[in-house]
Coordinates of C-alpha atoms and ligand atoms in Angstrom, one line a residue:
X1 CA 182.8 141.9 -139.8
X2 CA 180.0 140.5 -138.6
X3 CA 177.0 138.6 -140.8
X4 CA 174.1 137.5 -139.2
X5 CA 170.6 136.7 -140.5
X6 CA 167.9 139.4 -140.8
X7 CA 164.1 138.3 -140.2
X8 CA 163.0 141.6 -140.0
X9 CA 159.8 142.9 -142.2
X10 CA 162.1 145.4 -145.1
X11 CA 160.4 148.5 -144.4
X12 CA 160.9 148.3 -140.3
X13 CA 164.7 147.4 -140.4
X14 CA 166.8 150.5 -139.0
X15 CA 170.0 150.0 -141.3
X16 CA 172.2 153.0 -143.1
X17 CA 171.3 150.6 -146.1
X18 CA 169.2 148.2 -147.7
X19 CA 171.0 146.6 -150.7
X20 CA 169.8 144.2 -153.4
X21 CA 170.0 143.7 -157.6
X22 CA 167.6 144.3 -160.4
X23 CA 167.6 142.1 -163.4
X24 CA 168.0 144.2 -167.4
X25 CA 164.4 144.6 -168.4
X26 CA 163.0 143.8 -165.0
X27 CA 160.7 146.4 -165.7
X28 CA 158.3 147.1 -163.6
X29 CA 160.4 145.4 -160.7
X30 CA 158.9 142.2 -159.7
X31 CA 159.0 139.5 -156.7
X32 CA 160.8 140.7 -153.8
X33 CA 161.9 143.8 -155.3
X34 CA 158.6 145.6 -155.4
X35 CA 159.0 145.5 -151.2
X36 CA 161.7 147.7 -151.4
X37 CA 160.2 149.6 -154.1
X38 CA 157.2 150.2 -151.8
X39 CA 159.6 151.4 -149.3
X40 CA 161.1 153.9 -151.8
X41 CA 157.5 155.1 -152.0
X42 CA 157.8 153.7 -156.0
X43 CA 160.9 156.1 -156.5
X44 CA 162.3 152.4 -158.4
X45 CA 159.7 152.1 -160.5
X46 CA 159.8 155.5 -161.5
X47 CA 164.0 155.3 -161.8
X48 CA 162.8 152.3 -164.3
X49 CA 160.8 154.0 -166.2
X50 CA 162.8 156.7 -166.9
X51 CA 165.5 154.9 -167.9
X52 CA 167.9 155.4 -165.6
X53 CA 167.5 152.2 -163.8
X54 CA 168.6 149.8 -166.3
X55 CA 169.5 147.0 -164.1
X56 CA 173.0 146.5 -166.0
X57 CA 175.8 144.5 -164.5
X58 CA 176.8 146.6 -161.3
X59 CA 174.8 149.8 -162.4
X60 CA 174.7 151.3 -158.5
X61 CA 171.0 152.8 -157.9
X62 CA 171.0 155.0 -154.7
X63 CA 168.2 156.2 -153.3
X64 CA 168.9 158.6 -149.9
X65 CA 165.8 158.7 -147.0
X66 CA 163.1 156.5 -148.5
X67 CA 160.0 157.8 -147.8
X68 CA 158.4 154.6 -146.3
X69 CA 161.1 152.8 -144.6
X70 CA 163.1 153.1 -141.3
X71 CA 166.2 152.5 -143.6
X72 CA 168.8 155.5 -144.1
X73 CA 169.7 154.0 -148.1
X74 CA 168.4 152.0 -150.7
X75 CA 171.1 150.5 -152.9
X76 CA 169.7 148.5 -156.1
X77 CA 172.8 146.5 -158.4
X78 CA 171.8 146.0 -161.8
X79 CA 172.5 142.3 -162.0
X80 CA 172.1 142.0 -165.3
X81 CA 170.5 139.5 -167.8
X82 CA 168.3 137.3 -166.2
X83 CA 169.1 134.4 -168.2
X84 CA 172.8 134.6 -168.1
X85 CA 172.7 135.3 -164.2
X86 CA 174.4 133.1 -161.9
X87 CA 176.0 132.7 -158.5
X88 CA 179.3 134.1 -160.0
X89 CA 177.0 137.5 -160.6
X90 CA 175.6 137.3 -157.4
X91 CA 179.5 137.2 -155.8
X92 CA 180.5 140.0 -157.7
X93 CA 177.0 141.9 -156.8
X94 CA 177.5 141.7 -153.0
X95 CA 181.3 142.0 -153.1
X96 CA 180.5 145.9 -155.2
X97 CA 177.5 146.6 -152.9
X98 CA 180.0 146.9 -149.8
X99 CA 182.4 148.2 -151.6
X100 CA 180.3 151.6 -152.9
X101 CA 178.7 151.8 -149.3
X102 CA 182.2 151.6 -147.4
X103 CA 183.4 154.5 -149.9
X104 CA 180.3 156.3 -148.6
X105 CA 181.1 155.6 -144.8
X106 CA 178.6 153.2 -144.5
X107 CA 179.1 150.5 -141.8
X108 CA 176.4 148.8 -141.5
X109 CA 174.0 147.4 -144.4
X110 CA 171.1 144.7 -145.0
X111 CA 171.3 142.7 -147.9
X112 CA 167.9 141.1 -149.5
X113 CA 168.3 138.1 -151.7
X114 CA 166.0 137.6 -154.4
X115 CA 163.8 134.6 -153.9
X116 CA 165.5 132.1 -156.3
X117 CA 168.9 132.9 -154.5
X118 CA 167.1 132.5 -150.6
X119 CA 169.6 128.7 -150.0
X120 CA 172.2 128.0 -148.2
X121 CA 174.5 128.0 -151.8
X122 CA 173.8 131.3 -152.0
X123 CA 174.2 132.6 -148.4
X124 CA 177.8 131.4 -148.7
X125 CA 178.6 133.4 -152.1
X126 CA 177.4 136.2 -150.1
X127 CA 179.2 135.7 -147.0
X128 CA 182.5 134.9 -148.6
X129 CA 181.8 138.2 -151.0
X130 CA 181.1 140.2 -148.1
X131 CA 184.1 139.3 -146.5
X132 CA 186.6 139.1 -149.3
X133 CA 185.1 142.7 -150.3
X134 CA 185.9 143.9 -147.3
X135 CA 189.7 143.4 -147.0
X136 CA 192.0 146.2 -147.9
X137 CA 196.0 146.2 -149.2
X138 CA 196.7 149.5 -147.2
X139 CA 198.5 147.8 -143.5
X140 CA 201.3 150.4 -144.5
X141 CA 199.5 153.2 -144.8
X142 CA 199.9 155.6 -142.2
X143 CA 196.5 157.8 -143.1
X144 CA 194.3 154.7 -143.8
X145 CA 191.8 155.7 -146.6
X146 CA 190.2 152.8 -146.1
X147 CA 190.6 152.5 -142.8
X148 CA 186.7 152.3 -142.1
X149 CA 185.5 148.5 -143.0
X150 CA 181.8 147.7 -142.8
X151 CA 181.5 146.1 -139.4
X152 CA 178.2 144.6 -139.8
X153 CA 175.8 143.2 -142.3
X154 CA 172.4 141.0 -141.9
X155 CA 171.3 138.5 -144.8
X156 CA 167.3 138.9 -145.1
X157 CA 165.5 137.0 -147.3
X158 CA 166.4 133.6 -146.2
X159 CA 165.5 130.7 -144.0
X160 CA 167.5 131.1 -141.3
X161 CA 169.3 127.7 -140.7
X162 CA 170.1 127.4 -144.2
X163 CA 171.5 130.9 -144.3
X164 CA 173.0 129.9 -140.7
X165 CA 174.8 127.1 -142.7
X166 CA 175.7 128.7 -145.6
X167 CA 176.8 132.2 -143.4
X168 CA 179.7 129.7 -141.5
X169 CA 181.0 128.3 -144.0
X170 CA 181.6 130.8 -146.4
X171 CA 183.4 132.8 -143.2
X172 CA 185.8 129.8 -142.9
X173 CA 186.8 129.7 -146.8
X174 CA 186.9 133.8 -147.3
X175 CA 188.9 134.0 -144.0
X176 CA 191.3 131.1 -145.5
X177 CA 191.4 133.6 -148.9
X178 CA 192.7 136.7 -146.6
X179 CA 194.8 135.0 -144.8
X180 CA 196.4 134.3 -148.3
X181 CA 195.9 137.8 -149.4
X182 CA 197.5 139.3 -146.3
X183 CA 200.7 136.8 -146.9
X184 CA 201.2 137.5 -150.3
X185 CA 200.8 141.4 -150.3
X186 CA 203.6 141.3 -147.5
X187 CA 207.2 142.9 -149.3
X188 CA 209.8 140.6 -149.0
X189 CA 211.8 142.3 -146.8
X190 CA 208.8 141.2 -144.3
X191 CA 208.2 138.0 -145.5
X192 CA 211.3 135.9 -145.7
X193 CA 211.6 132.4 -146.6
X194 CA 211.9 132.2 -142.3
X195 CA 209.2 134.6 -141.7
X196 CA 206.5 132.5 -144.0
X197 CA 208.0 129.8 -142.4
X198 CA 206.9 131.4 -138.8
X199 CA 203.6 132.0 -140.3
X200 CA 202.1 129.2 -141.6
X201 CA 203.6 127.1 -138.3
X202 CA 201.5 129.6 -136.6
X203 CA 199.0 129.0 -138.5
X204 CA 199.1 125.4 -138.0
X205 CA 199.2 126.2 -134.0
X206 CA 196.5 127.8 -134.1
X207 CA 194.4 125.5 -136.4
X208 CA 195.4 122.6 -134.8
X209 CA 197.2 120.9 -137.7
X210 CA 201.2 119.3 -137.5
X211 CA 203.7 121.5 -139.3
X212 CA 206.8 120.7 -140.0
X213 CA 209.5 123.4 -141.0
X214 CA 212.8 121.5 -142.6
X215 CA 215.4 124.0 -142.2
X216 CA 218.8 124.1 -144.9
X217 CA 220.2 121.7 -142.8
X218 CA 218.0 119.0 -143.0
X219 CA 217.0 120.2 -147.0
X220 CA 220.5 119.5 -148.0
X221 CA 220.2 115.9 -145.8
X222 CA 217.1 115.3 -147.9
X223 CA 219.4 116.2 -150.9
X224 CA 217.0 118.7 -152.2
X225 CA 219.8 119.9 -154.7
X226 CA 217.4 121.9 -157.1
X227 CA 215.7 123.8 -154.0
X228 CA 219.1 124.6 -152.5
X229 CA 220.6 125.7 -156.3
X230 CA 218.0 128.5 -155.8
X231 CA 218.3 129.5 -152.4
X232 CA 222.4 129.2 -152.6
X233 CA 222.7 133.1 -154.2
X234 CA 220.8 134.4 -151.0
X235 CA 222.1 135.2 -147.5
X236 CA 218.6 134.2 -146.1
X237 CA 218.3 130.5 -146.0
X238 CA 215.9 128.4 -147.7
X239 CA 212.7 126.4 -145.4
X240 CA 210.7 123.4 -146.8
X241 CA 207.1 124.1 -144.8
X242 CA 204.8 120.4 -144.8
X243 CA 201.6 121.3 -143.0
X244 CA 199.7 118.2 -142.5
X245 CA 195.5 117.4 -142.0
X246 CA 195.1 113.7 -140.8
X247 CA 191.1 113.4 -140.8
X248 CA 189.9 111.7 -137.4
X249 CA 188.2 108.8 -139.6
X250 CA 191.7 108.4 -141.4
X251 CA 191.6 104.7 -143.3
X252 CA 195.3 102.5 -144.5
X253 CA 195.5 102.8 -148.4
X254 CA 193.2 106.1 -148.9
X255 CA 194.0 108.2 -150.9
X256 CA 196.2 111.3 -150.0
X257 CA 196.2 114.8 -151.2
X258 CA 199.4 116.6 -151.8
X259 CA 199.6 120.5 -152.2
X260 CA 202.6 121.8 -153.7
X261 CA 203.1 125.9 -153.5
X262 CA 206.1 127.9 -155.3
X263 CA 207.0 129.9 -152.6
X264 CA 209.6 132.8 -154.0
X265 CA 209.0 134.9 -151.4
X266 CA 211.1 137.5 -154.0
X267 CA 213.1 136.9 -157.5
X268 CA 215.6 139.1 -159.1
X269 CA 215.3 136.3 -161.7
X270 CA 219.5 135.7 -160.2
X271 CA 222.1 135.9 -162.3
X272 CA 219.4 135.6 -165.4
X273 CA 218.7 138.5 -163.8
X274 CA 215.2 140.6 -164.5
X275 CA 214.8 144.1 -165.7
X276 CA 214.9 146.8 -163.3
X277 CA 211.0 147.7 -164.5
X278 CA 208.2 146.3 -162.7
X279 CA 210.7 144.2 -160.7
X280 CA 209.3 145.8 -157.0
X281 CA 205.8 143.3 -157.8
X282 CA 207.8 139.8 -157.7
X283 CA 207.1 139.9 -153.7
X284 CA 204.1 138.1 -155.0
X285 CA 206.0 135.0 -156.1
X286 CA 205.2 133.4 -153.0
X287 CA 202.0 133.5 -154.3
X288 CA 201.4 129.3 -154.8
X289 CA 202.6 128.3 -151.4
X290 CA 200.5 131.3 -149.7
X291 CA 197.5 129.7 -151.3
X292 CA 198.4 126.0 -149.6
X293 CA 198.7 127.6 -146.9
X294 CA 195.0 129.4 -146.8
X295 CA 193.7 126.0 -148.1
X296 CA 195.6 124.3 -145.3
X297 CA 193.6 126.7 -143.0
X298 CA 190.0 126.2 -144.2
X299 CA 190.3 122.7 -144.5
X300 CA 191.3 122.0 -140.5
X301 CA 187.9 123.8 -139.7
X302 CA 185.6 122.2 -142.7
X303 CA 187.4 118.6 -141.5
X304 CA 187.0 116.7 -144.6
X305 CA 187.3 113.3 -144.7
X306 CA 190.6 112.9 -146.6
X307 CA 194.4 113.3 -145.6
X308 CA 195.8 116.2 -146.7
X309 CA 199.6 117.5 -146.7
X310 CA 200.8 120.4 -147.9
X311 CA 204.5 121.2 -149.3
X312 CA 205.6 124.6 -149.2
X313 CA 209.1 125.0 -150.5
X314 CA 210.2 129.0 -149.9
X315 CA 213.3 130.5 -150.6
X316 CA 214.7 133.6 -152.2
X317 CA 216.4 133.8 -155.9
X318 CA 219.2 136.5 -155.5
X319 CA 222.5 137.0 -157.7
X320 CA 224.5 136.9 -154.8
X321 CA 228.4 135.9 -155.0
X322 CA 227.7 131.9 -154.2
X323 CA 224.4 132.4 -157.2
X324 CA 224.2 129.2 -159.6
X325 CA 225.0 130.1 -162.9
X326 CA 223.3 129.7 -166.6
X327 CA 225.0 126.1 -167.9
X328 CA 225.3 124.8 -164.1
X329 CA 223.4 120.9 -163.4
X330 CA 221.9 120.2 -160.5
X331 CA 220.6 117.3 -158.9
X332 CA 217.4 117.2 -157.6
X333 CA 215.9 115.3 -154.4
X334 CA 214.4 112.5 -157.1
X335 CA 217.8 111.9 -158.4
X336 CA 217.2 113.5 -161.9
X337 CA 219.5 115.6 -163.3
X338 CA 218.7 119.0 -164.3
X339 CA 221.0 121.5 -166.7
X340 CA 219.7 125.4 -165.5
X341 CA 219.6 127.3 -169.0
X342 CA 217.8 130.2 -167.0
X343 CA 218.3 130.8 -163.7
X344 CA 214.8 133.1 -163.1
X345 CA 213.0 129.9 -164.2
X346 CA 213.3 128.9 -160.8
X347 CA 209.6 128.1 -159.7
X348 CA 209.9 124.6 -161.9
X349 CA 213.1 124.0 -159.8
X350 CA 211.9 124.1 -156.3
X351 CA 208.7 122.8 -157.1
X352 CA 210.7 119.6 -158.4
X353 CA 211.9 119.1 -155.2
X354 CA 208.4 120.2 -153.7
X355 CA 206.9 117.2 -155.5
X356 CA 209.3 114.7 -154.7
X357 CA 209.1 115.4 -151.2
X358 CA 204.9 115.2 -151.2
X359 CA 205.4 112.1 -153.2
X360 CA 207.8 110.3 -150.5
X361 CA 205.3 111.4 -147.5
X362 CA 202.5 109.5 -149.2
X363 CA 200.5 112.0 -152.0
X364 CA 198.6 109.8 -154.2
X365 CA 197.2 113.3 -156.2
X366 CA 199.3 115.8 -156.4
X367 CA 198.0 119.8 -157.2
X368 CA 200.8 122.9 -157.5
X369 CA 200.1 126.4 -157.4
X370 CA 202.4 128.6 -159.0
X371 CA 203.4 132.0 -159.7
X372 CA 205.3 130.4 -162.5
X373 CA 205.2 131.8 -165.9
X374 CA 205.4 135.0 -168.0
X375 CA 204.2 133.1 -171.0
X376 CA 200.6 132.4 -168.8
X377 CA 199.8 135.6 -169.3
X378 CA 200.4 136.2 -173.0
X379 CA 198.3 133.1 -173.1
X380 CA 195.2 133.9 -171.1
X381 CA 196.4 137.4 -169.6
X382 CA 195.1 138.0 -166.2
X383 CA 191.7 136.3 -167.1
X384 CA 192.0 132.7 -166.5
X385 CA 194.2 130.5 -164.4
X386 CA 196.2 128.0 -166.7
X387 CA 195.4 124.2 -165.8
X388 CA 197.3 121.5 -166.7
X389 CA 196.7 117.8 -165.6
X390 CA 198.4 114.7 -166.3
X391 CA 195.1 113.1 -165.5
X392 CA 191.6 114.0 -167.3
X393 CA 189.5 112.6 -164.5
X394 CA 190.9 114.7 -161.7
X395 CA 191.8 117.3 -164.3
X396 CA 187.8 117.9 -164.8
X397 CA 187.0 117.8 -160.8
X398 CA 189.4 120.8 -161.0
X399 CA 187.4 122.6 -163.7
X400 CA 184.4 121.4 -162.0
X401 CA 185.4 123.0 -158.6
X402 CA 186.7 126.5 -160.5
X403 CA 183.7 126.4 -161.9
X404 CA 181.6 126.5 -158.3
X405 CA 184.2 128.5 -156.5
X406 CA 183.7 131.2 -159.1
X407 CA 186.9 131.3 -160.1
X408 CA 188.0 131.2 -163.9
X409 CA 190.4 128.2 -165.1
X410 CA 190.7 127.1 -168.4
X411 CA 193.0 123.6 -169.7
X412 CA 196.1 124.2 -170.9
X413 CA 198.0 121.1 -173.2
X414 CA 200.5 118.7 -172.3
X415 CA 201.5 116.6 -175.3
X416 CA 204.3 114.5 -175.2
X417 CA 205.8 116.7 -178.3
X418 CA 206.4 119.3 -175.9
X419 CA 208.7 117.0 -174.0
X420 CA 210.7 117.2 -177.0
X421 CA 211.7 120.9 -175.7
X422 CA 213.4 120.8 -172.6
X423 CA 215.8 117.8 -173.2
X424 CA 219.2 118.6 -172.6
X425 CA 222.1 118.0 -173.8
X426 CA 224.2 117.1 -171.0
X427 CA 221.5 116.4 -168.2
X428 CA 217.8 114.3 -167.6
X429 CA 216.3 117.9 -168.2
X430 CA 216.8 121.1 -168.5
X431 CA 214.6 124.2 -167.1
X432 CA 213.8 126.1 -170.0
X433 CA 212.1 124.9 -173.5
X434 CA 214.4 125.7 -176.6
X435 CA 212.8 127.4 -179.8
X436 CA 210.1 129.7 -179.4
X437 CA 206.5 130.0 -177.6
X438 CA 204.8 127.4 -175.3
X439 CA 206.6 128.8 -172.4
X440 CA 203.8 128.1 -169.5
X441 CA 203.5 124.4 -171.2
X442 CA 206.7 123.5 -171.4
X443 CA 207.3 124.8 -167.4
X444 CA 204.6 122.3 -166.8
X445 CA 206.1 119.2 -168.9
X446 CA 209.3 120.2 -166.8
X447 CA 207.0 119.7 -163.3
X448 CA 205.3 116.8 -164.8
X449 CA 208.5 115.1 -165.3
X450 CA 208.7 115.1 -161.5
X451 CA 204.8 113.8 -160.9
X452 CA 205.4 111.0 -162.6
X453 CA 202.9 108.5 -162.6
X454 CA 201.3 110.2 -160.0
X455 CA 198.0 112.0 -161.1
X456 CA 198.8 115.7 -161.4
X457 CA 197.1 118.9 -161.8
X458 CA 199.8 122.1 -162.5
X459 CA 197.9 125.8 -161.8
X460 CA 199.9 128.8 -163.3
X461 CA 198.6 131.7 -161.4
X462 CA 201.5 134.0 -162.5
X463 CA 198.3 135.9 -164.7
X464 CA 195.8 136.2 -161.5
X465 CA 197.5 135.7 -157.9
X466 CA 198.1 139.9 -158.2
X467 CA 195.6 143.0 -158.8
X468 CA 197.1 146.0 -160.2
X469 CA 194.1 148.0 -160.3
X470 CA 190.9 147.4 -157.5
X471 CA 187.8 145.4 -159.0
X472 CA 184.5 146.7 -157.8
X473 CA 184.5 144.0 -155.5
X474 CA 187.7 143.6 -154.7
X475 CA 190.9 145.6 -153.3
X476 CA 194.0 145.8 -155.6
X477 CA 196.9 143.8 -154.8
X478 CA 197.1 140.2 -154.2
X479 CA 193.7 138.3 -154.9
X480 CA 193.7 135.0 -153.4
X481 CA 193.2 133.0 -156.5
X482 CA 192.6 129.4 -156.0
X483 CA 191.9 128.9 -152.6
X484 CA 187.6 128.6 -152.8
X485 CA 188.7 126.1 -155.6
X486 CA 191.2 123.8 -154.3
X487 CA 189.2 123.9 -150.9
X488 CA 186.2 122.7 -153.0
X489 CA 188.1 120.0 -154.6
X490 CA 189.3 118.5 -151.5
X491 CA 185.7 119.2 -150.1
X492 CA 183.9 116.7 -153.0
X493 CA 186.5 114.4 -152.9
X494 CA 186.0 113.8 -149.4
X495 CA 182.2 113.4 -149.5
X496 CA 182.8 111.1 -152.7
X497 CA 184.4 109.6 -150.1
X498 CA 181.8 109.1 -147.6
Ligands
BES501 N1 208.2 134.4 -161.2 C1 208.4 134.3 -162.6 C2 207.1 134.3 -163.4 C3 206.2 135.5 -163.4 C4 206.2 136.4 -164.4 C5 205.3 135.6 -162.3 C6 205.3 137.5 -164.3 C7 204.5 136.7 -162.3 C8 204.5 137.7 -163.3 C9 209.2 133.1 -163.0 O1 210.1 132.7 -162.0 C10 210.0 133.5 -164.2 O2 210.8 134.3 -164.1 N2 209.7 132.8 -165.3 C11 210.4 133.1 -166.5 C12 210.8 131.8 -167.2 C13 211.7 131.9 -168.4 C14 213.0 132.3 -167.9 C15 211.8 130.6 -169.1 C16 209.4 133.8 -167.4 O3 208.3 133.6 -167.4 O4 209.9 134.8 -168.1
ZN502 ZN1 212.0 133.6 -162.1
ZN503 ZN1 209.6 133.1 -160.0

C-alpha cells in the first residue's frame, strides 16, 4: 500500500473517499471538520443535529456523492470524548476507517487529520494503522474475501516533511509487525522449527544483519540440555536462531540488548499432553521468537545506536517414543538442574537455555517474549500483556514504551515468596509452582532464576499474540503484540544514548 502526503485543497481531491473523526458533543463540527462539512453541502451538520452523528468511539458516518466535492465518499469516525482522546484513539480510528472502506471495495482513500494531530507523532500512528489494518489472515483461502487491500491512501492535513518523517517510519515498524503476523499465523506443518529457521536467516539476508542458525548438533555441544529435553519427543530437530545488529558507532563496554523469543512452533503439551479442544491454535506458540524476529527487522532499518542480539530458540513439543517424561531432570546450558513436573510447561525450559546463551554472547538487559502461560489470561485475559522485571528502572522504560506504542502492558509481581514454589525436591528447580494460583508468576521466577543478576524484563503474551475474532482495525488471527514496543524501547535507549 502506498501512503503519500496529500496537499490538495479537500473539496478538489478526486478520491472514492475522504475520511476523518468527530469528537462526542462536537456539535456543530468545528476546525477542520467544517471543510468537509462544506463539501457535504452541511449534510454533517444536519447528521449532528439530528442525532445521528454522535461522534462515539468508531460510530462510521457515510455520506455517498457529496454535493460540493470531487470526492466519491465522505467517511466521519466518531472519535469520541475529546478529553479522553489520544493517539491510541487515533490508531484505532484510521486502522477502522480502512477497514469499513475495503469491505465496501474501496481502494483508494484520503485521510484528514484534525489540526492538533497535523506532526510527525501522529503521521506515524496513522501510517503504521493503515498498514497493520490492511493485512489479512486469509493466504489459504482459495476465494479470497479479502482479497482486495486498499492500495493507496494520501495523509492531508499535515506539513509535508514532518508527515514525510513520520509516513517512513511508521512503514518500517508496521512492516516489522506483519512480518510477525504472517510468521505466526503459519500452521506448523509450514513452519517448522527449520522452516522459521530459513526465515528469519532470510530475513537477516535481506536486512543486512548476521544470523546465526545452531543446529542440534552444535545445541547439544553447547549443552543446551533443557532445549534439547523438549525437542527430543519430535522427529523434526530443534534450531537456536541468534540474529545479531552491531550499530556502525558500536563502543567496548556499551551496553548490549538481548531478545529472548519462545519459539514452539507447535505443542501437544508432550506427554503432559493437552486436550484435544482448542489444541489446532497452539501454532501460535512461536509467537515470542516471531516477535524478535519483526523487532530484529525494524531495528536494522531505524539503526539505533545500540547492539542488539536476538535469541530465538525453536523447536516442537511432541509425545513422540524418545518424549521426556513427568519426574525426568535435566540439565540446562547454565548448569542448573531442573526436575520437569509438567512437560507442556515447556516455554520456561527453552527460554532457560535462550537466556543463558544471550547472556554468554554479551546481553547486559535481557527482554523475553513468550507465549508462555494459561494462568496470563485468567489474570489479565486477552487485555493486557503481563510484565515482569527483575529491574524497576528498565521495568518502567518498558511500560513507558507500551504506553507510546499503544500497546496495553500492565506489571505483574515477582516476590521472592514465590520462589518458594518451584523448588524441588531432587533438583536446583523444578518447572511448575506447587499449590494453587500464580501460575504466570511463578513461570517468571522460573526464567528469572536464569537472568540472574542480569536486569530482566519477562512479557507473557500467551493472552494477546492471537485474535480469535477481527477488531475493527485489525484482522483475526495473530496480532503482532509487542513489536512497536520493544522496537521503541531499543529506539530511547539508543538516543539516551547519544
Ligand atoms: N503454550 C502454553 C501456554 C499457552 C496457553 C499459550 C494458552 C497460549 C494460550 C504453555 O506451554 C503451557 O502449556 N503452559 C502451561 C503450564 C502449566 C503446565 C504449568 C499452562 O499454562 O497451562
Ligand atoms: Zn506447553
Ligand atoms: Zn507452550
Amino acid at each position: 500500500m502506498q501512503i503519500k502526503v496529500e496537499t490538495r485543497p479537500v473539496r478538489t481531491m478526486e478520491t472514492e473517499a475522504l475520511v476523518s473523526y468527530v469528537f462526542e458533543e462536537e456539535n456543530p463540527i468545528r476546525g477542520r471538520a467544517t471543510e468537509l462539512d462544506q463539501a457535504a453541502g452541511g449534510a454533517l451538520r444536519k447528521l449532528a443535529a439530528s442525532g445521528e452523528l454522535t461522534g462515539k468511539a468508531l460510530e462510521m458516518t457515510l455520506v455517498h456523492y457529496p454535493s460540493a466535492a470531487a470526492a466519491q465518499r465522505i467517511l466521519l469516525v466518531g472519535a469520541g470524548k475529546r478529553e479522553k482522546y489520544n493517539l491510541a484513539d487515533l490508531r484505532k480510528i484510521a486502522g477502522a476507517a480502512l477497514r469499513y472502506l475495503k469491505g465496501r471495495k474501496v481502494s483508494g482513500f484520503v485521510f484528514l487529520a484534525r489540526e492538533d494531530d497535523a506532526n510527525a507523532a501522529a503521521a506515524q500512528v496513522i501510517t503504521e494503522a493503515l498498514l497493520v489494518a490492511n493485512f489479512e489472515s486469509d493466504k489459504y483461502k482459495t476465494d479470497k474475501k479479502n482479497d482486495e487491500d486498499v492500495d493507496a491512501v494520501g495523509l492531508a492535513g499535515f506539513d509535508a516533511s514532518a508527515a514525510e518523517a513520520g509516513i517512513a517510519r511508521g512503514r518500517i515498524i508496521a512492516e516489522a509487525q506483519n512480518f510477525t503476523r504472517e510468521l505466526v499465523n503459519e500452521p506448523s506443518n509450514r513452519m517448522t522449527p527449520r522452516m522459521l529457521a530459513e526465515r528469519a536467516a532470510a530475513m537477516a539476508r535481506e536486512s543486512g544483519l548476521a544470523c546465526e542458525i545452531l543446529d542440534e548438533k552444535r545445541i547439544e555441544e553447547l549443552k543446551m540440555g533443557a532445549l534439547l529435553s523438549v525437542a527430543q519427543g519430535s522427529g523434526e530437530p530443534p534450531r537456536m536462531i541468534v540474529i545479531t545488529y552491531t550499530p556502525p558507532q558500536a563502543r567496548p563496554g556499551a551496553p548490549v540488548i538481548g531478545l529472548v523469543g519462545k519459539a514452539v512452533t507447535f505443542d501437544t503439551g508432550g506427554i503432559s499432553i493437552k486436550p484435544a479442544e482448542g489444541m489446532e491454535k497452539m501454532k501460535y506458540d512461536m509467537a515470542g521468537g516471531a516477535t524478535m524476529l519483526g523487532v530484529m527487522r525494524a531495528l536494522a532499518q531505524l539503526k539505533p545506536a545500540v547492539k542488539v542480539i536476538a535469541v530465538v530458540p525453536a523447536t516442537e513439543n511432541m509425545p513422540g517414543g524418545r518424549a521426556q517424561k513427568p519426574g525426568d531432570v535435566q540439565i540446562s546450558m547454565a548448569g542448573k538442574s531442573i526436575e520437569v513436573i509438567n512437560t507442556d510447561a515447556e516455554g520456561r525450559l527453552i527460554l532457560a537455555d535462550g537466556i543463558a546463551y544471550a547472556k554468554q554472547l554479551g546481553a547486559t538487559h535481557l527482554m523475553d517474549a513468550a507465549t508462555l502461560t494459561g494462568a496470563i489470561v485468567v489474570a489479565l485475559a486477552n487485555v493486557n500483556v503481563g510484565v515482569f522485571g527483575s529491574d524497576a528502572a528498565f521495568t518502567e522504560r518498558l511500560l513507558a514504551s507500551a504506553r507510546a506504542a499503544g500497546e496495553k502492558m500492565w506489571p505483574m509481581p515477582l516476590d521472592d515468596d514465590y520462589r518458594e514454589m518451584i523448588k524441588s525436591s531432587i533438583a536446583d528447580i523444578q518447572n511448575v509452582g506447587s499449590g494453587k494460583g500464580g501460575g504466570a508468576i511463578t513461570a517468571a521466577m522460573f526464567l528469572k532464576e536464569f537472568a540472574d543478576q542480569t536486569p530482566w524484563i519477562h512479557l507473557d503474551i500467551a493472552g494477546t499474540a492471537w485474535l480469535d475474532e477481527a477488531k475493527p482495525w485489525a484482522a483475526k488471527g495473530a496480532s503482532g503484540v509487542a513489536v512497536r514496543t520493544l522496537v521503541d524501547v531499543v529506539m530511547n535507549w539508543s538516543s539516551d544514548q547519544k
